[in-house]
Structures are given as structure tokens and as C-alpha cells.
Amino acid sequence: MWDLSALGLMGSVIGTLIGVRGLLYLGVSWSEHRDGRRRLRVWQHAAASRRLQVVEVSSSSARRLKLVARVGPLGVRIEGLRSSESSLQVVVVVPGLPGFSDVRIHRELRDPLPWVREIEVGDELFDSTFYIGGPLRLVCALLDAKARHLLLSVNAEGRLEIVGGEIQAETSDRQLSYVLPRLLDLGRRLSQPRDVTLRLARNARRDPVPEVRLQNLILLVRESPESPVTVKALRRACSDSSPKIRLWAARELGAEGRDVLLQLAASEGDDDCSAQAVLTLGLELPFEPTRAILVQALHRRHIQTARACLEVLGRSSTAAAVKVLAKVVAREKGEFAVAAAQALGMTGSAAAEPPLIQALQHETAEVRVAAAKGLGRLGSAAAVLPLQEAAERSPRDHEIGRATRQAIADIQSRLPGDSPGQLSLASTEAGRLSLAPTEVGQLSLADDPAGQLSLPPGEPET
């Protein structure tokens, strides 16, 4: 039998425990309720400061808080837990701009999927920070300098992404007054119903990053080549501060951009752009400007421009072009001499044969190989002996050996009335040239020490 007094004591203890637990629960609930009310006041104050019209304020039993508001066409949603220590999410809903729901922008993937095409707008910092997907034309039109700055600044305070037509950011109560106005500004910029072509043209003209301007200009030409907006943008781009953009625009304008190409070709600032302008003009660039640009490039060691000038001169068969190329081969070393020797071979001019024969004795092996290949293109029978001597001077150089043998075979194929094996190098003495004695008028070197040029016995002298 239980003692009634003991039972009473136990009951009082249990009652006390239940009461304490209840009080603790009530205390926690009251603390959470108080924190939740405080958080909501912070959110409401932030919304009021941006002139947002609050539509809904709710506190669910699941300890979740939510504030819904609107400002103009934009919808705003702020969500978080009751606890003031937890983070919150701010969502700005951008109204239905066509194609915007397909835009994806979030922090750069560490290991992007190989089959997913990522968009780069041309801003190195922005492209390295975010992964960007969606319609290329729309993305580049929307992501002007201000939009990129807003995205970067908000992302620096917490995780940010754009998905499904919404701009979503994770932040804190303390940063809400900083993040919210920037998200609203970004939402307004992304929801403007301005024509995409006009946006691209504006970016091509105003963006402070040259690579971004060029990307927008390329898209304009690709998507709307015949549009007056595109033509106007190209003409403006011909005075851009970036030589690369001026070059690209001048090329697209054709004859209208020729003066810009001439200026770029003669410029001293950008080696690559100058070279590209020279190659684009080609033989439309007169000889004297080409020679002057070449001299300047050689003096400044602008490798690409010099090579471009040498290539253009190689397309010409004039005596003046051959003379300039011959001087470069004789005076330069390394890649300039090699390029000049290659250009001499490309002229196809008989006047290029003597300097190429001379180049077979150049101190640079690559120049000797280039000279041999050039003689294979334009050389006559007079080049065969120097070719054989060049090979004999470098018996261990397999490349010059192959080049000289091929050059001799090419020369043979061009001789009138030749037949396979007709042109050969005598094995008795170095450098003797002969044609097999099967037809009248064939060429040989006599066996006498003087190495006289003679005809086979019985043939009349002429």
C-alpha cells in the first residue's frame, strides 16, 4: 500500500516539473515570438524606406516569417526564420520580359558540365565570378556595366542567383537595407522593355570594357546585319578607343572602312591590330606604305606586323618588292630572314632566284631551308648546282637534304622536254649537271676539268 502522504508528495513534485517545463516552453515561445516581431519590424522598415507597398506579413506556426510587397511592376518577397541569428532570403520577381525566365546566373561552377554552354560577356571579373546561361543575345543586352556592378556588389554580401525570372539573394537583417535597394534597382534594369537591338548598340558604344563592347558589336552584326542600327553602330565603332574594335568595324564596313584600316596598318601601338590591318588590305596597300610600315616594324621589332608586310610583298611579283625582300634576307637573322625568304619564294618572279641562291649560304639553317623551298617553286636549272652544294655543306642536316632534293625534282618537272630521271647530279665530280643523252639538244657538263658546257658528240655548235 502506498502511503497517501508519499503519493501527495510525488504528485506535487510532478506538478512542479510540469509547471517548470511549461514555463520554459512558454518562455522560449515568447522569446521566439518577440524575435519574430522584431525581425518583421526590420523588414517592414526596409520596405517602407524603398516605398514598397506591403501586401502580406505572416508568421506561421512552423517558425517561418514572410513579407510580401510590390513596387511598380516588381514583386518582392522576404522570408526567414523567427530567430534573429538566421539568414533570410530576398526575392525580386521580374515581370515577364520575353526570354528572361530562361536566363541563369549564379556563382561560378567549380566543375562545369562539359555539354553545357557557358556565356561570357567579355568582363573578366564578372565572367570568372558567375556562371551564365540563357539566350546569348538577351543576356549580353541585359548585362550592361551597371547591371554587372549590381550583381557583383550584392553577391559580395551573400549568395545571389537569377533563375526562373526571379532574382534571389541570401543576406541578413543587418545587410537588408544595403541589399534590398540594389536588388530593386537591378530588377528595374532587367525588366525595362527596351528593344534588344538598341540595348546591344548602346552597350557597344558605352560599356567601359572593350571586350564587352566588341561582343555586343559582333552580336549586332550576326543577328541584324542589315539593320540601320547596326550600320550606325559600326560607323561609331570606327572611332572607338580600342584598336581591336576599330579593326573589326572597319573590316565589316568594307570599302567604307578602308581609311581606318590604313591608319591601323601604320599605327605603332598595337602590333597584332597593325598586322591584321596589313593582311586585310593586302595588295590594296600600295608598295611605298608597305615598305615604310615594314621598316618601322623591323626597327621596333614588331614581329607580327613585319611578317604581315613580308607576306603582302610576297604576293607581288614586282622588282621593287623582290629587292626589299632580298635586303631583309641579307640583313636580318632569325624569323624575319626566314619570313623574307619564304616571301621571295612566293613571288614567283625570276628576279627572286639570285637572292634565294645567295640565301642558301645564310648562317641560319631555317633560312637555308626556306630558300631551297623557294627555289623549288621558281628556280631554273641554274639553281640545281647551288642546291647540291648547299646539301653537301650540311650532310647531317636531314631537313636541308630533303628540301634540296625536292627542289631539284620540282625544277626538273618544269624544264621543257624533260622526262623522269633526265636531270641528275653527276656522281664523278661534285656539282656536275647533266641530262640523259636521249634527245637532241640535251644539257650536260663536259668531263674536262674546266667544266665546259657542251652538247653530245656529233651535234652542231650554235
Short mmCIF file of C-alpha atoms in Angstrom, two decimals:
data_model
loop_
_atom_site.label_atom_id
_atom_site.label_comp_id
_atom_site.label_asym_id
_atom_site.label_seq_id
_atom_site.Cartn_x
_atom_site.Cartn_y
_atom_site.Cartn_z
CA MET A 1 0.00 0.00 0.00
CA TRP A 2 1.27 3.42 -0.94
CA ASP A 3 1.42 5.94 1.79
CA LEU A 4 -1.02 8.70 0.95
CA SER A 5 1.42 11.31 2.13
CA ALA A 6 4.09 9.88 -0.21
CA LEU A 7 1.69 9.94 -3.09
CA GLY A 8 0.84 13.52 -2.37
CA LEU A 9 4.49 14.47 -2.28
CA MET A 10 5.15 12.73 -5.59
CA GLY A 11 2.21 14.47 -7.16
CA SER A 12 3.44 17.83 -6.06
CA VAL A 13 6.89 17.10 -7.48
CA ILE A 14 5.45 16.01 -10.82
CA GLY A 15 3.24 19.06 -10.90
CA THR A 16 6.19 21.24 -10.19
CA LEU A 17 8.20 19.65 -13.04
CA ILE A 18 5.36 20.04 -15.46
CA GLY A 19 4.95 23.62 -14.42
CA VAL A 20 8.61 24.39 -14.87
CA ARG A 21 8.64 22.74 -18.31
CA GLY A 22 5.58 24.63 -19.26
CA LEU A 23 7.08 27.87 -18.11
CA LEU A 24 10.28 27.12 -20.05
CA TYR A 25 8.24 26.33 -23.16
CA LEU A 26 6.24 29.47 -22.74
CA GLY A 27 9.45 31.41 -22.23
CA VAL A 28 11.01 30.01 -25.40
CA SER A 29 7.86 30.60 -27.38
CA TRP A 30 7.62 34.14 -26.10
CA SER A 31 11.32 34.71 -26.96
CA GLU A 32 10.81 33.38 -30.49
CA HIS A 33 7.65 35.42 -30.87
CA ARG A 34 9.45 38.55 -29.69
CA ASP A 35 12.41 37.90 -32.05
CA GLY A 36 9.99 37.27 -34.91
CA ARG A 37 8.15 40.53 -34.30
CA ARG A 38 11.47 42.36 -34.16
CA ARG A 39 12.58 40.82 -37.46
CA LEU A 40 9.33 41.73 -39.15
CA ARG A 41 9.68 45.34 -37.98
CA VAL A 42 13.17 45.45 -39.52
CA TRP A 43 11.82 44.11 -42.80
CA GLN A 44 8.86 46.49 -42.79
CA HIS A 45 11.13 49.44 -42.14
CA ALA A 46 13.39 48.41 -45.04
CA ALA A 47 10.35 48.05 -47.30
CA ALA A 48 8.95 51.43 -46.27
CA SER A 49 12.29 53.13 -46.92
CA ARG A 50 12.11 51.90 -50.55
CA ARG A 51 8.41 52.90 -50.89
CA LEU A 52 7.25 49.30 -51.18
CA GLN A 53 3.58 48.55 -50.74
CA VAL A 54 3.36 45.72 -48.21
CA VAL A 55 0.78 43.15 -49.27
CA GLU A 56 1.27 40.43 -46.69
CA VAL A 57 3.03 39.91 -43.36
CA SER A 58 2.76 36.42 -41.91
CA SER A 59 4.19 34.33 -39.10
CA SER A 60 3.40 30.65 -39.46
CA SER A 61 3.46 28.01 -36.76
CA ALA A 62 6.49 26.45 -38.44
CA ARG A 63 8.60 29.35 -37.15
CA ARG A 64 8.72 30.90 -40.65
CA LEU A 65 8.33 34.61 -41.34
CA LYS A 66 7.30 36.15 -44.65
CA LEU A 67 6.75 39.63 -46.01
CA VAL A 68 5.30 40.21 -49.47
CA ALA A 69 5.34 43.63 -51.14
CA ARG A 70 5.23 45.36 -54.51
CA VAL A 71 6.77 48.40 -56.11
CA GLY A 72 5.68 49.25 -59.62
CA PRO A 73 5.84 46.07 -61.76
CA LEU A 74 8.22 44.31 -59.36
CA GLY A 75 7.19 41.81 -56.73
CA VAL A 76 9.26 41.40 -53.55
CA ARG A 77 9.32 38.51 -51.10
CA ILE A 78 11.35 38.35 -47.87
CA GLU A 79 11.46 35.07 -45.97
CA GLY A 80 13.31 33.72 -42.95
CA LEU A 81 13.08 32.04 -39.54
CA ARG A 82 11.97 33.74 -36.38
CA SER A 83 15.45 33.63 -34.88
CA SER A 84 17.41 36.81 -35.41
CA GLU A 85 20.58 34.75 -35.85
CA SER A 86 19.38 33.03 -39.01
CA SER A 87 19.82 34.31 -42.57
CA LEU A 88 16.98 35.50 -44.75
CA GLN A 89 16.19 35.28 -48.43
CA VAL A 90 15.15 38.24 -50.52
CA VAL A 91 13.44 37.53 -53.84
CA VAL A 92 12.63 40.13 -56.51
CA VAL A 93 10.22 38.86 -59.14
CA VAL A 94 10.91 40.44 -62.53
CA PRO A 95 7.82 40.74 -64.77
CA GLY A 96 7.54 38.79 -67.98
CA LEU A 97 10.33 40.10 -70.21
CA PRO A 98 10.38 37.64 -73.17
CA GLY A 99 13.10 35.04 -72.67
CA PHE A 100 14.14 36.28 -69.22
CA SER A 101 12.79 33.17 -67.50
CA ASP A 102 15.45 31.16 -69.37
CA VAL A 103 18.32 33.28 -68.03
CA ARG A 104 20.50 31.53 -65.41
CA ILE A 105 23.12 33.42 -63.42
CA HIS A 106 24.76 32.01 -60.31
CA ARG A 107 28.16 31.61 -58.77
CA GLU A 108 30.78 30.00 -60.99
CA LEU A 109 30.70 26.21 -61.05
CA ARG A 110 33.89 24.57 -59.91
CA ASP A 111 33.46 21.70 -62.37
CA PRO A 112 31.06 22.89 -65.09
CA LEU A 113 29.32 20.24 -67.13
CA PRO A 114 31.17 19.76 -70.45
CA TRP A 115 27.99 19.74 -72.54
CA VAL A 116 26.60 22.95 -71.02
CA ARG A 117 27.48 26.07 -72.99
CA GLU A 118 28.50 28.91 -70.74
CA ILE A 119 28.14 32.52 -71.86
CA GLU A 120 30.96 35.02 -71.38
CA VAL A 121 30.11 38.68 -71.79
CA GLY A 122 33.74 39.86 -72.02
CA ASP A 123 34.14 41.26 -68.49
CA GLU A 124 36.90 39.10 -66.99
CA LEU A 125 35.96 39.69 -63.33
CA PHE A 126 32.26 39.13 -63.94
CA ASP A 127 32.78 36.04 -66.13
CA SER A 128 35.08 34.47 -63.53
CA THR A 129 32.56 35.13 -60.73
CA PHE A 130 29.35 33.87 -62.32
CA TYR A 131 28.13 31.02 -64.43
CA ILE A 132 25.84 32.49 -67.11
CA GLY A 133 23.35 30.66 -69.27
CA GLY A 134 20.37 31.53 -71.45
CA PRO A 135 19.69 33.31 -74.77
CA LEU A 136 23.06 34.87 -75.71
CA ARG A 137 21.61 37.96 -77.38
CA LEU A 138 19.29 38.76 -74.46
CA VAL A 139 21.94 38.08 -71.80
CA CYS A 140 24.50 40.40 -73.42
CA ALA A 141 21.86 43.08 -73.94
CA LEU A 142 20.77 42.97 -70.28
CA LEU A 143 24.18 42.72 -68.63
CA ASP A 144 25.43 46.26 -69.17
CA ALA A 145 28.06 47.80 -66.88
CA LYS A 146 25.55 48.92 -64.23
CA ALA A 147 23.79 45.53 -64.07
CA ARG A 148 27.11 43.70 -63.73
CA HIS A 149 28.19 46.08 -60.95
CA LEU A 150 24.94 45.49 -59.03
CA LEU A 151 25.23 41.73 -59.37
CA LEU A 152 28.83 41.75 -58.14
CA SER A 153 28.10 44.06 -55.21
CA VAL A 154 25.13 42.01 -53.97
CA ASN A 155 26.99 38.74 -54.49
CA ALA A 156 29.80 40.05 -52.28
CA GLU A 157 27.34 40.19 -49.36
CA GLY A 158 25.90 36.71 -49.83
CA ARG A 159 24.83 34.08 -52.35
CA LEU A 160 22.99 35.52 -55.35
CA GLU A 161 21.41 33.92 -58.39
CA ILE A 162 18.90 34.63 -61.13
CA VAL A 163 16.64 31.74 -62.06
CA GLY A 164 13.09 31.34 -63.38
CA GLY A 165 12.54 35.06 -63.78
CA GLU A 166 13.50 35.79 -60.15
CA ILE A 167 16.49 37.49 -58.56
CA GLN A 168 17.27 35.63 -55.35
CA ALA A 169 19.76 36.70 -52.67
CA GLU A 170 20.66 35.39 -49.25
CA THR A 171 21.57 38.08 -46.73
CA SER A 172 20.98 39.13 -43.11
CA ASP A 173 18.84 41.66 -41.27
CA ARG A 174 21.90 43.85 -40.86
CA GLN A 175 22.62 43.88 -44.64
CA LEU A 176 18.98 44.10 -45.76
CA SER A 177 18.99 47.88 -46.04
CA TYR A 178 22.05 47.59 -48.33
CA VAL A 179 20.95 44.61 -50.43
CA LEU A 180 17.25 45.42 -50.99
CA PRO A 181 17.67 48.73 -52.88
CA ARG A 182 20.30 47.17 -55.12
CA LEU A 183 18.09 44.23 -55.92
CA LEU A 184 15.22 46.59 -56.76
CA ASP A 185 17.48 48.68 -58.98
CA LEU A 186 18.68 45.52 -60.71
CA GLY A 187 15.10 44.29 -61.15
CA ARG A 188 14.06 47.60 -62.76
CA ARG A 189 17.00 47.49 -65.16
CA LEU A 190 16.34 43.89 -66.16
CA SER A 191 12.61 44.50 -66.70
CA GLN A 192 12.87 47.53 -68.95
CA PRO A 193 11.01 46.75 -72.19
CA ARG A 194 13.64 48.39 -74.38
CA ASP A 195 14.40 46.85 -77.78
CA VAL A 196 17.20 44.26 -77.56
CA THR A 197 18.90 45.57 -80.71
CA LEU A 198 19.02 49.08 -79.26
CA ARG A 199 20.41 47.71 -75.99
CA LEU A 200 23.20 45.92 -77.86
CA ALA A 201 24.02 49.08 -79.81
CA ARG A 202 24.10 51.13 -76.62
CA ASN A 203 26.41 48.61 -74.92
CA ALA A 204 28.68 48.56 -77.98
CA ARG A 205 29.02 52.32 -77.67
CA ARG A 206 29.08 52.97 -73.91
CA ASP A 207 30.39 49.96 -71.99
CA PRO A 208 33.71 50.75 -70.27
CA VAL A 209 35.14 47.27 -71.01
CA PRO A 210 36.42 46.98 -74.63
CA GLU A 211 35.81 43.22 -74.80
CA VAL A 212 32.17 43.76 -73.82
CA ARG A 213 31.74 46.46 -76.46
CA LEU A 214 33.18 44.13 -79.09
CA GLN A 215 30.97 41.23 -78.02
CA ASN A 216 27.84 43.36 -78.38
CA LEU A 217 29.00 44.68 -81.75
CA ILE A 218 29.63 41.15 -83.03
CA LEU A 219 26.14 40.09 -81.94
CA LEU A 220 24.62 43.09 -83.70
CA VAL A 221 26.29 42.16 -86.98
CA ARG A 222 25.45 38.48 -86.58
CA GLU A 223 21.80 38.95 -85.64
CA SER A 224 20.84 42.14 -87.51
CA PRO A 225 23.39 42.73 -90.30
CA GLU A 226 21.10 44.88 -92.44
CA SER A 227 19.64 46.98 -89.65
CA PRO A 228 20.34 50.74 -89.77
CA VAL A 229 21.10 50.46 -86.05
CA THR A 230 23.94 48.01 -86.85
CA VAL A 231 25.41 50.17 -89.61
CA LYS A 232 25.33 53.21 -87.32
CA ALA A 233 27.00 51.23 -84.54
CA LEU A 234 29.77 50.07 -86.90
CA ARG A 235 30.46 53.62 -88.05
CA ARG A 236 30.68 54.81 -84.45
CA ALA A 237 32.96 51.90 -83.61
CA CYS A 238 35.47 53.12 -86.21
CA SER A 239 36.40 55.87 -83.73
CA ASP A 240 36.44 53.60 -80.67
CA SER A 241 39.38 53.92 -78.28
CA SER A 242 40.19 50.23 -78.79
CA PRO A 243 42.23 49.43 -81.94
CA LYS A 244 40.76 45.92 -81.95
CA ILE A 245 37.22 47.30 -82.18
CA ARG A 246 38.18 49.82 -84.88
CA LEU A 247 39.76 46.98 -86.87
CA TRP A 248 36.71 44.76 -86.57
CA ALA A 249 34.29 47.53 -87.51
CA ALA A 250 36.39 48.66 -90.48
CA ARG A 251 36.51 45.12 -91.83
CA GLU A 252 32.74 44.80 -91.63
CA LEU A 253 32.22 48.13 -93.41
CA GLY A 254 34.28 47.03 -96.42
CA ALA A 255 35.33 49.87 -98.71
CA GLU A 256 33.89 52.40 -96.27
CA GLY A 257 36.37 51.26 -93.63
CA ARG A 258 39.49 51.35 -95.85
CA ASP A 259 40.85 54.62 -94.41
CA VAL A 260 40.56 53.23 -90.88
CA LEU A 261 42.49 50.12 -91.97
CA LEU A 262 45.23 52.30 -93.48
CA GLN A 263 45.54 54.20 -90.19
CA LEU A 264 45.70 50.99 -88.19
CA ALA A 265 48.27 49.47 -90.52
CA ALA A 266 50.60 52.41 -89.99
CA SER A 267 49.98 52.69 -86.24
CA GLU A 268 52.73 51.85 -83.78
CA GLY A 269 50.65 50.98 -80.74
CA ASP A 270 49.17 47.51 -81.30
CA ASP A 271 51.31 45.01 -83.18
CA ASP A 272 48.52 42.48 -83.70
CA CYS A 273 45.97 45.02 -84.99
CA SER A 274 48.51 46.61 -87.31
CA ALA A 275 49.38 43.20 -88.73
CA GLN A 276 45.72 42.28 -89.22
CA ALA A 277 45.06 45.59 -90.97
CA VAL A 278 48.01 45.00 -93.34
CA LEU A 279 46.80 41.50 -94.20
CA THR A 280 43.21 42.70 -94.67
CA LEU A 281 44.31 45.38 -97.12
CA GLY A 282 46.71 43.02 -98.88
CA LEU A 283 47.71 44.28 -102.31
CA GLU A 284 45.34 47.24 -101.86
CA LEU A 285 48.06 48.64 -99.62
CA PRO A 286 50.44 50.45 -102.01
CA PHE A 287 54.09 49.44 -102.18
CA GLU A 288 55.58 52.53 -100.57
CA PRO A 289 53.35 52.46 -97.46
CA THR A 290 54.01 48.73 -97.17
CA ARG A 291 57.76 49.26 -97.32
CA ALA A 292 57.57 52.11 -94.78
CA ILE A 293 55.48 50.05 -92.37
CA LEU A 294 57.92 47.15 -92.76
CA VAL A 295 60.94 49.34 -91.98
CA GLN A 296 59.19 50.72 -88.90
CA ALA A 297 58.15 47.25 -87.73
CA LEU A 298 61.68 45.88 -88.16
CA HIS A 299 63.08 48.81 -86.21
CA ARG A 300 60.61 48.37 -83.35
CA ARG A 301 60.75 44.56 -83.57
CA HIS A 302 57.00 44.32 -84.11
CA ILE A 303 57.12 40.73 -85.24
CA GLN A 304 53.55 40.25 -86.40
CA THR A 305 53.42 43.47 -88.43
CA ALA A 306 56.76 42.74 -90.07
CA ARG A 307 55.67 39.24 -91.02
CA ALA A 308 52.40 40.62 -92.42
CA CYS A 309 54.28 43.15 -94.60
CA LEU A 310 56.65 40.44 -95.84
CA GLU A 311 53.68 38.22 -96.70
CA VAL A 312 51.99 41.02 -98.65
CA LEU A 313 55.20 41.78 -100.53
CA GLY A 314 55.45 38.08 -101.32
CA ARG A 315 52.11 38.30 -103.11
CA SER A 316 53.64 40.83 -105.51
CA SER A 317 55.96 39.93 -108.37
CA THR A 318 57.33 43.44 -108.88
CA ALA A 319 61.06 44.06 -108.96
CA ALA A 320 60.72 46.59 -106.13
CA ALA A 321 59.09 44.03 -103.84
CA VAL A 322 61.76 41.42 -104.65
CA LYS A 323 64.51 43.96 -103.91
CA VAL A 324 63.08 44.77 -100.48
CA LEU A 325 62.69 41.09 -99.60
CA ALA A 326 66.22 40.32 -100.72
CA LYS A 327 67.58 43.06 -98.44
CA VAL A 328 65.70 41.66 -95.47
CA VAL A 329 67.06 38.16 -96.10
CA ALA A 330 70.61 39.52 -96.39
CA ARG A 331 70.50 41.81 -93.35
CA GLU A 332 68.25 40.06 -90.86
CA LYS A 333 68.59 36.89 -88.82
CA GLY A 334 66.08 34.56 -87.28
CA GLU A 335 62.39 34.64 -88.09
CA PHE A 336 62.46 37.88 -90.11
CA ALA A 337 65.01 36.40 -92.52
CA VAL A 338 63.03 33.17 -92.69
CA ALA A 339 59.78 35.02 -93.44
CA ALA A 340 61.50 37.13 -96.12
CA ALA A 341 62.96 34.02 -97.78
CA GLN A 342 59.55 32.39 -97.77
CA ALA A 343 58.04 35.54 -99.28
CA LEU A 344 60.68 35.57 -102.03
CA GLY A 345 59.68 32.07 -102.99
CA MET A 346 56.03 33.10 -103.13
CA THR A 347 56.63 35.97 -105.59
CA GLY A 348 57.07 33.58 -108.50
CA SER A 349 59.43 36.12 -110.04
CA ALA A 350 62.58 35.11 -111.88
CA ALA A 351 64.26 38.09 -110.21
CA ALA A 352 63.91 36.26 -106.87
CA GLU A 353 66.16 33.38 -107.95
CA PRO A 354 69.57 35.07 -107.39
CA PRO A 355 68.82 36.25 -103.83
CA LEU A 356 67.40 32.83 -102.99
CA ILE A 357 70.54 31.14 -104.30
CA GLN A 358 72.56 33.53 -102.15
CA ALA A 359 70.34 32.68 -99.17
CA LEU A 360 71.42 29.03 -99.46
CA GLN A 361 74.61 30.19 -97.70
CA HIS A 362 72.79 32.01 -94.88
CA GLU A 363 74.04 31.29 -91.36
CA THR A 364 70.53 30.35 -90.19
CA ALA A 365 69.50 26.82 -91.09
CA GLU A 366 65.81 27.72 -91.31
CA VAL A 367 66.62 30.42 -93.88
CA ARG A 368 68.55 27.90 -96.00
CA VAL A 369 65.59 25.51 -95.91
CA ALA A 370 63.18 28.31 -96.85
CA ALA A 371 65.44 29.35 -99.72
CA ALA A 372 65.59 25.78 -101.03
CA LYS A 373 61.81 25.51 -100.94
CA GLY A 374 61.50 28.86 -102.70
CA LEU A 375 63.84 27.72 -105.45
CA GLY A 376 61.70 24.63 -105.82
CA ARG A 377 58.81 26.96 -106.71
CA LEU A 378 60.56 29.35 -109.11
CA GLY A 379 64.14 28.18 -109.70
CA SER A 380 65.66 27.30 -113.07
CA ALA A 381 68.38 24.80 -114.00
CA ALA A 382 70.91 27.36 -112.78
CA ALA A 383 69.76 26.75 -109.20
CA VAL A 384 70.46 23.00 -109.20
CA LEU A 385 74.21 23.20 -108.65
CA PRO A 386 73.91 25.67 -105.72
CA LEU A 387 71.23 23.44 -104.23
CA GLN A 388 73.52 20.40 -104.40
CA GLU A 389 76.37 22.36 -102.85
CA ALA A 390 74.10 23.55 -100.03
CA ALA A 391 73.20 19.93 -99.24
CA GLU A 392 76.87 18.88 -99.29
CA ARG A 393 77.83 21.67 -96.89
CA SER A 394 75.37 20.28 -94.32
CA PRO A 395 75.50 16.48 -94.75
CA ARG A 396 73.97 15.83 -91.33
CA ASP A 397 71.10 18.27 -91.74
CA HIS A 398 68.32 16.00 -92.95
CA GLU A 399 65.86 18.86 -93.38
CA ILE A 400 68.06 20.77 -95.82
CA GLY A 401 68.76 17.47 -97.59
CA ARG A 402 65.06 16.79 -98.09
CA ALA A 403 64.39 20.38 -99.14
CA THR A 404 67.16 20.43 -101.76
CA ARG A 405 66.18 17.04 -103.24
CA GLN A 406 62.56 18.15 -103.51
CA ALA A 407 63.58 21.47 -105.05
CA ILE A 408 65.70 19.72 -107.72
CA ALA A 409 62.78 17.41 -108.53
CA ASP A 410 60.43 20.39 -108.82
CA ILE A 411 62.85 22.23 -111.11
CA GLN A 412 63.15 19.11 -113.29
CA SER A 413 59.38 18.93 -113.67
CA ARG A 414 59.33 22.46 -115.11
CA LEU A 415 62.12 22.01 -117.72
CA PRO A 416 60.77 21.82 -121.30
CA GLY A 417 61.03 18.38 -122.88
CA ASP A 418 62.11 16.72 -119.65
CA SER A 419 61.46 13.14 -118.70
CA PRO A 420 61.77 11.31 -115.39
CA GLY A 421 65.39 10.98 -114.33
CA GLN A 422 66.57 13.22 -117.13
CA LEU A 423 68.07 15.83 -114.82
CA SER A 424 70.70 14.41 -112.49
CA LEU A 425 73.75 15.27 -110.48
CA ALA A 426 76.89 13.56 -111.71
CA SER A 427 78.45 11.09 -109.32
CA THR A 428 82.00 11.51 -110.55
CA GLU A 429 82.60 15.09 -109.52
CA ALA A 430 80.55 17.27 -107.19
CA GLY A 431 78.22 19.70 -108.81
CA ARG A 432 78.13 18.30 -112.35
CA LEU A 433 74.76 18.66 -114.02
CA SER A 434 73.57 16.57 -116.94
CA LEU A 435 70.50 15.43 -118.82
CA ALA A 436 70.39 11.84 -120.04
CA PRO A 437 71.53 11.75 -123.74
CA THR A 438 68.35 10.51 -125.37
CA GLU A 439 67.24 13.51 -127.38
CA VAL A 440 68.85 16.30 -129.39
CA GLY A 441 69.69 19.48 -127.54
CA GLN A 442 70.14 17.97 -124.12
CA LEU A 443 72.21 19.73 -121.49
CA SER A 444 75.39 18.32 -119.91
CA LEU A 445 78.60 19.35 -118.25
CA ALA A 446 81.67 18.11 -120.11
CA ASP A 447 84.12 15.76 -118.42
CA ASP A 448 87.03 18.12 -118.93
CA PRO A 449 88.35 19.90 -115.82
CA ALA A 450 87.09 23.27 -116.99
CA GLY A 451 83.55 22.06 -116.64
CA GLN A 452 82.57 23.47 -120.02
CA LEU A 453 79.00 23.41 -121.19
CA SER A 454 78.80 21.17 -124.27
CA LEU A 455 76.49 19.18 -126.46
CA PRO A 456 76.79 15.43 -127.12
CA PRO A 457 79.33 14.40 -129.83
CA GLY A 458 78.20 14.96 -133.38
CA GLU A 459 75.85 17.81 -132.61
CA PRO A 460 76.41 21.08 -134.47
CA GLU A 461 77.61 24.04 -132.41
CA THR A 462 75.40 27.08 -132.20
#
